[in-house]
Coordinates of C-alpha atoms in Angstrom, one line a residue:
X9 CA -15.9 18.5 -21.8
X10 CA -18.2 19.3 -18.9
X11 CA -18.2 23.0 -20.1
X12 CA -18.9 22.0 -23.7
X13 CA -22.0 19.9 -22.6
X14 CA -23.1 22.5 -20.1
X15 CA -23.0 25.4 -22.6
X16 CA -24.9 23.3 -25.2
X17 CA -27.2 21.6 -22.8
X18 CA -30.3 22.4 -24.9
X19 CA -28.8 20.1 -27.6
X20 CA -28.9 17.1 -25.2
X21 CA -31.8 15.0 -23.9
X22 CA -32.0 13.3 -20.5
X23 CA -34.3 10.3 -20.5
X24 CA -35.0 10.9 -16.9
X25 CA -36.4 14.4 -16.8
X26 CA -35.5 15.8 -20.3
X27 CA -33.2 18.5 -18.8
X28 CA -29.4 18.6 -18.6
X29 CA -27.8 20.6 -15.7
X30 CA -24.3 20.8 -14.3
X31 CA -24.5 17.5 -12.5
X32 CA -25.8 15.8 -15.7
X33 CA -22.9 17.4 -17.6
X34 CA -20.4 16.0 -15.2
X35 CA -22.1 12.6 -15.4
X36 CA -22.2 12.6 -19.2
X37 CA -18.6 13.7 -19.5
X38 CA -17.5 10.9 -17.1
X39 CA -19.4 8.0 -18.8
X40 CA -18.5 9.2 -22.3
X41 CA -14.7 9.7 -21.7
X42 CA -14.5 6.3 -20.0
X43 CA -16.4 4.7 -23.0
X44 CA -19.1 3.4 -20.6
X45 CA -21.9 5.1 -22.5
X46 CA -25.2 4.2 -20.7
X47 CA -27.2 6.1 -23.3
X48 CA -29.5 7.8 -20.8
X49 CA -28.2 11.3 -21.9
X50 CA -27.8 11.7 -25.6
X51 CA -27.1 14.5 -28.1
X52 CA -30.2 15.2 -30.1
X53 CA -29.5 18.3 -32.2
X54 CA -27.1 18.3 -35.2
X55 CA -24.8 20.8 -33.5
X56 CA -24.4 18.6 -30.4
X57 CA -23.8 15.5 -32.5
X58 CA -21.1 17.4 -34.5
X59 CA -19.5 18.5 -31.3
X60 CA -19.5 14.9 -30.1
X61 CA -18.1 13.6 -33.4
X62 CA -15.2 16.1 -33.8
X63 CA -14.4 17.2 -30.2
X64 CA -15.7 14.7 -27.7
X65 CA -14.5 11.6 -29.6
X66 CA -10.9 12.9 -29.9
X67 CA -11.0 13.8 -26.2
X68 CA -12.1 10.2 -25.4
X69 CA -9.3 8.8 -27.5
X70 CA -6.7 11.1 -25.9
X71 CA -8.0 10.0 -22.4
X72 CA -7.6 6.3 -23.4
X73 CA -4.1 7.0 -24.8
X74 CA -3.0 8.7 -21.6
X75 CA -4.5 6.0 -19.4
X76 CA -3.0 3.1 -21.3
X77 CA 0.4 4.9 -21.8
X78 CA 0.7 5.7 -18.1
X79 CA -0.2 2.1 -17.2
X80 CA 2.4 0.7 -19.6
X81 CA 5.0 3.1 -18.3
X82 CA 4.4 2.1 -14.7
X83 CA 4.5 -1.6 -15.6
X84 CA 7.7 -1.2 -17.7
X85 CA 9.4 0.8 -14.9
X86 CA 8.4 -1.9 -12.4
X87 CA 9.6 -4.6 -14.7
X88 CA 13.0 -2.9 -15.2
X89 CA 13.3 -2.5 -11.4
X90 CA 12.6 -6.1 -10.8
X91 CA 15.1 -7.1 -13.5
X92 CA 17.8 -4.8 -12.0
X93 CA 17.1 -6.2 -8.5
X94 CA 17.4 -9.8 -9.8
X95 CA 20.7 -9.1 -11.5
X96 CA 22.0 -7.3 -8.5
X97 CA 21.0 -10.1 -6.1
X98 CA 22.7 -12.7 -8.3
X99 CA 26.1 -11.0 -8.1
X100 CA 25.8 -9.7 -4.6
X101 CA 27.8 -12.1 -2.3
X102 CA 30.4 -11.6 0.3
X103 CA 29.5 -7.9 0.4
X104 CA 29.4 -5.3 3.2
X105 CA 26.1 -4.0 4.6
X106 CA 26.2 -0.7 6.4
X107 CA 23.2 0.0 8.5
X108 CA 22.9 3.7 9.1
X109 CA 24.3 6.4 6.8
X110 CA 24.9 9.2 9.2
X111 CA 28.2 10.7 10.2
X112 CA 29.6 7.3 11.5
X113 CA 28.2 5.4 8.6
X114 CA 29.7 7.7 6.0
X115 CA 33.0 7.7 7.7
X116 CA 33.0 3.9 7.8
X117 CA 32.1 3.6 4.1
X118 CA 34.8 6.2 3.2
X119 CA 37.4 4.2 5.2
X120 CA 36.3 0.9 3.5
X121 CA 36.6 2.5 0.0
X122 CA 40.0 4.1 0.8
X123 CA 41.3 0.7 1.9
X124 CA 40.4 -1.1 -1.4
X125 CA 36.8 -2.1 -0.9
X126 CA 34.8 -1.6 -4.1
X127 CA 31.8 0.7 -4.0
X128 CA 29.6 -1.9 -5.8
X129 CA 30.2 -4.4 -2.9
X130 CA 28.8 -2.0 -0.3
X131 CA 25.1 -1.7 0.5
X132 CA 23.5 0.9 2.8
X133 CA 20.2 0.6 4.8
X134 CA 18.7 3.7 6.4
X135 CA 15.2 4.7 7.4
X136 CA 15.8 8.3 6.3
X137 CA 15.1 9.2 2.7
X138 CA 17.7 11.9 2.7
X139 CA 20.4 9.5 3.9
X140 CA 19.4 7.0 1.1
X141 CA 19.7 9.9 -1.4
X142 CA 23.1 10.8 0.0
X143 CA 24.3 7.2 -0.5
X144 CA 23.0 7.2 -4.0
X145 CA 24.9 10.4 -4.7
X146 CA 28.0 8.6 -3.4
X147 CA 27.3 5.8 -5.9
X148 CA 26.5 3.4 -3.1
X149 CA 23.5 1.0 -3.4
X150 CA 21.0 1.9 -0.7
X151 CA 17.7 0.6 0.6
X152 CA 15.1 2.8 2.4
X153 CA 13.7 1.1 5.5
X154 CA 14.0 0.0 9.1
X155 CA 16.8 -2.5 9.5
X156 CA 15.0 -4.1 12.5
X157 CA 12.6 -5.4 9.8
X158 CA 13.9 -8.7 8.5
X159 CA 12.2 -8.1 5.1
X160 CA 14.5 -5.0 4.6
X161 CA 17.5 -7.0 5.6
X162 CA 16.6 -9.7 3.1
X163 CA 16.3 -7.1 0.4
X164 CA 19.9 -6.1 1.1
X165 CA 21.0 -9.7 0.9
X166 CA 22.3 -9.8 4.5
X167 CA 22.1 -13.6 4.3
X168 CA 25.1 -13.7 2.0
X169 CA 27.0 -10.6 3.4
X170 CA 30.6 -11.0 4.6
X171 CA 30.5 -8.0 7.0
X172 CA 27.7 -6.0 8.6
X173 CA 28.4 -2.6 10.2
X174 CA 25.7 -1.3 12.5
X175 CA 25.9 2.5 13.0
X176 CA 22.4 3.4 14.2
X177 CA 21.6 6.5 16.3
X178 CA 20.2 4.5 19.2
X179 CA 21.7 1.7 21.2
X180 CA 18.4 -0.1 21.6
X181 CA 18.0 -0.1 17.8
X182 CA 21.5 -1.4 17.5
X183 CA 20.7 -4.4 19.7
X184 CA 17.5 -5.3 17.7
X185 CA 19.4 -4.9 14.4
X186 CA 22.2 -7.1 15.6
X187 CA 19.8 -9.8 16.7
X188 CA 18.0 -9.7 13.4
X189 CA 21.3 -9.8 11.4
X190 CA 22.7 -12.7 13.4
X191 CA 19.5 -14.7 13.0
X192 CA 19.7 -14.3 9.2
X193 CA 23.5 -14.7 8.9
X194 CA 25.3 -16.5 11.7
X195 CA 28.6 -16.3 9.9
X196 CA 28.9 -12.6 9.1
X197 CA 31.4 -10.4 10.9
X198 CA 29.2 -7.9 12.7
X199 CA 30.7 -4.6 14.0
X200 CA 28.4 -2.4 16.1
X201 CA 28.8 1.2 17.2
X202 CA 27.2 2.2 20.5
X203 CA 27.1 5.3 22.6
X204 CA 27.1 3.8 26.2
X205 CA 29.8 1.5 27.5
X206 CA 27.1 -0.3 29.7
X207 CA 25.5 -1.6 26.5
X208 CA 28.6 -3.4 25.2
X209 CA 28.0 -6.7 27.0
X210 CA 24.4 -6.7 25.6
X211 CA 25.6 -6.2 22.1
X212 CA 28.2 -9.0 22.5
X213 CA 25.5 -11.4 23.8
X214 CA 23.3 -10.3 20.8
X215 CA 26.0 -11.6 18.4
X216 CA 28.3 -8.6 17.7
X217 CA 31.9 -9.7 17.0
X218 CA 33.2 -6.2 17.7
X219 CA 31.7 -3.3 19.6
X220 CA 33.0 0.3 19.4
X221 CA 31.9 2.8 22.1
X222 CA 31.8 6.1 20.3
X223 CA 31.2 8.3 23.3
X224 CA 34.0 6.7 25.4
X225 CA 36.4 6.9 22.5
X226 CA 35.7 10.6 22.1
X227 CA 36.0 11.2 25.8
X228 CA 39.3 9.4 25.9
X229 CA 40.6 11.5 23.1
X230 CA 39.4 14.7 24.9
X231 CA 41.2 13.6 28.0
X232 CA 44.4 12.8 26.2
X233 CA 44.3 16.2 24.5
X234 CA 43.9 17.9 27.8
X235 CA 46.7 16.0 29.5
X236 CA 49.1 16.3 26.5
X237 CA 48.1 18.3 23.4
X238 CA 50.9 16.5 21.5
X239 CA 49.5 13.1 22.4
X240 CA 46.0 14.2 21.4
X241 CA 47.3 15.5 18.1
X242 CA 49.0 12.1 17.3
X243 CA 45.8 10.2 18.2
X244 CA 43.7 12.4 16.1
X245 CA 46.2 12.0 13.3
X246 CA 45.9 8.2 13.5
X247 CA 42.1 8.4 13.4
X248 CA 42.0 10.8 10.4
X249 CA 42.3 9.1 7.1
X250 CA 44.6 10.5 4.3
X251 CA 46.8 12.7 6.5
X252 CA 50.0 12.1 8.5
X253 CA 50.1 8.5 9.8
X254 CA 47.8 5.6 9.1
X255 CA 47.1 2.3 10.9
X256 CA 46.9 -0.6 8.4
X257 CA 46.9 -4.4 8.4
X258 CA 49.1 -6.4 5.9
X259 CA 50.4 -9.9 5.6
X260 CA 53.9 -10.9 6.5
X261 CA 56.1 -11.1 3.4
X262 CA 58.1 -14.2 2.7
X263 CA 61.5 -12.5 3.4
X264 CA 60.2 -11.4 6.8
X265 CA 59.4 -14.9 8.1
X266 CA 61.8 -15.8 10.9
X267 CA 62.6 -12.2 11.8
X268 CA 61.4 -10.3 14.8
X269 CA 58.7 -7.6 14.4
X270 CA 61.3 -4.9 15.0
X271 CA 63.1 -5.9 11.8
X272 CA 60.1 -5.1 9.6
X273 CA 60.4 -1.7 7.8
X274 CA 57.0 -0.7 9.1
X275 CA 56.3 0.2 12.7
X276 CA 54.6 -2.9 14.0
X277 CA 52.0 -2.4 16.7
X278 CA 50.5 -6.0 16.8
X279 CA 50.8 -9.4 15.2
X280 CA 47.7 -11.4 14.3
X281 CA 48.4 -15.1 14.5
X282 CA 45.7 -17.8 14.3
X283 CA 43.0 -15.2 14.6
X284 CA 44.4 -13.7 17.8
X285 CA 46.0 -10.3 18.3
X286 CA 49.3 -10.2 20.0
X287 CA 51.2 -7.1 21.1
X288 CA 54.5 -6.6 19.3
X289 CA 56.4 -7.3 22.6
X290 CA 54.6 -10.6 23.3
X291 CA 57.2 -13.4 23.5
X292 CA 54.9 -15.7 21.6
X293 CA 55.4 -13.6 18.4
X294 CA 59.0 -12.7 18.9
X295 CA 59.6 -14.4 15.5
X296 CA 57.3 -13.9 12.6
X297 CA 55.8 -16.9 11.0
X298 CA 54.2 -17.6 7.6
X299 CA 50.5 -16.7 7.6
X300 CA 50.9 -13.9 10.2
X301 CA 49.4 -10.5 9.7
X302 CA 50.9 -7.2 10.9
X303 CA 49.1 -4.2 12.3
X304 CA 51.4 -1.4 11.3
X305 CA 51.7 2.4 11.4
X306 CA 52.9 4.0 8.2
X307 CA 52.7 7.2 6.3
X308 CA 49.2 8.0 4.9
X309 CA 50.6 8.8 1.5
X310 CA 51.5 5.1 1.0
X311 CA 48.9 2.6 0.1
X312 CA 48.3 0.6 3.3
X313 CA 48.7 -2.8 1.7
X314 CA 51.7 -1.9 -0.5
X315 CA 55.3 -2.6 0.2
X316 CA 57.4 0.2 1.7
X317 CA 59.8 1.9 -0.7
X318 CA 63.2 0.3 -0.7
X319 CA 61.9 -3.1 0.1
X320 CA 61.4 -4.5 -3.3
X321 CA 63.5 -7.6 -3.0
X322 CA 61.9 -10.8 -4.2
X323 CA 59.9 -12.8 -1.6
X324 CA 61.5 -16.1 -0.6

């Protein structure tokens, strides 16, 4: 439109100085397309008026259509997002929040899903847009932001979460996140991964229920592999999901009550009674009781919570 007015500038009159130059053309195009129309620059020749009637007016209408259409599209998209968030928040309860979707976070999420946790009950928080995109590709709900910010934690409904897994890259960030999570949800089960063993007491004082030292675990695995390659292979097998052996937790079946752990078809490692973990050789759990849970080692091809083949008798 600026070019149209500039080329036909002799057909326009400026009330100020009578001339229309490039700046006047820009000004006229701006006030005309936005329907402001001060009237200080007007078409005076028949040709200029015809151009305004059949070219400039359709341009003005097109501009308004684009402006209004874009505004409505943005408002509609925002409205749909708000409605989706509202529906999501209403059904999101007793879910799992994973803070950090790096190598550790992905592995933790995969383990949760492989052990029966539904994808729609997992929420990821990560400050990296690429990680949030990866979580979306894995069909996991994800929020982009810093988890030390309580506003971000509230968006992920940490207040109603059942479990929170903190897998940040820095130990100091893990401490701040744990404090923020514990303040918003005193009842959630919080598991934190740290690099240095010296930071474990700090994390426990901050409210972590369980702390996993990643660097020490890797170092121990390396040491075991150096001392005994076979032992290192077995430990790696236990830590690798879907291959060889798996460690799983299951409840004691009715027919197993009153029997020693050695009589269970699975290889029992520990017995959980009244929230405490007892080794299988502990005399206090020499006889299994109703309500106990077993930490067992079993083949990876079997569903961890399913009964072993050949033990399909009815529970008592």
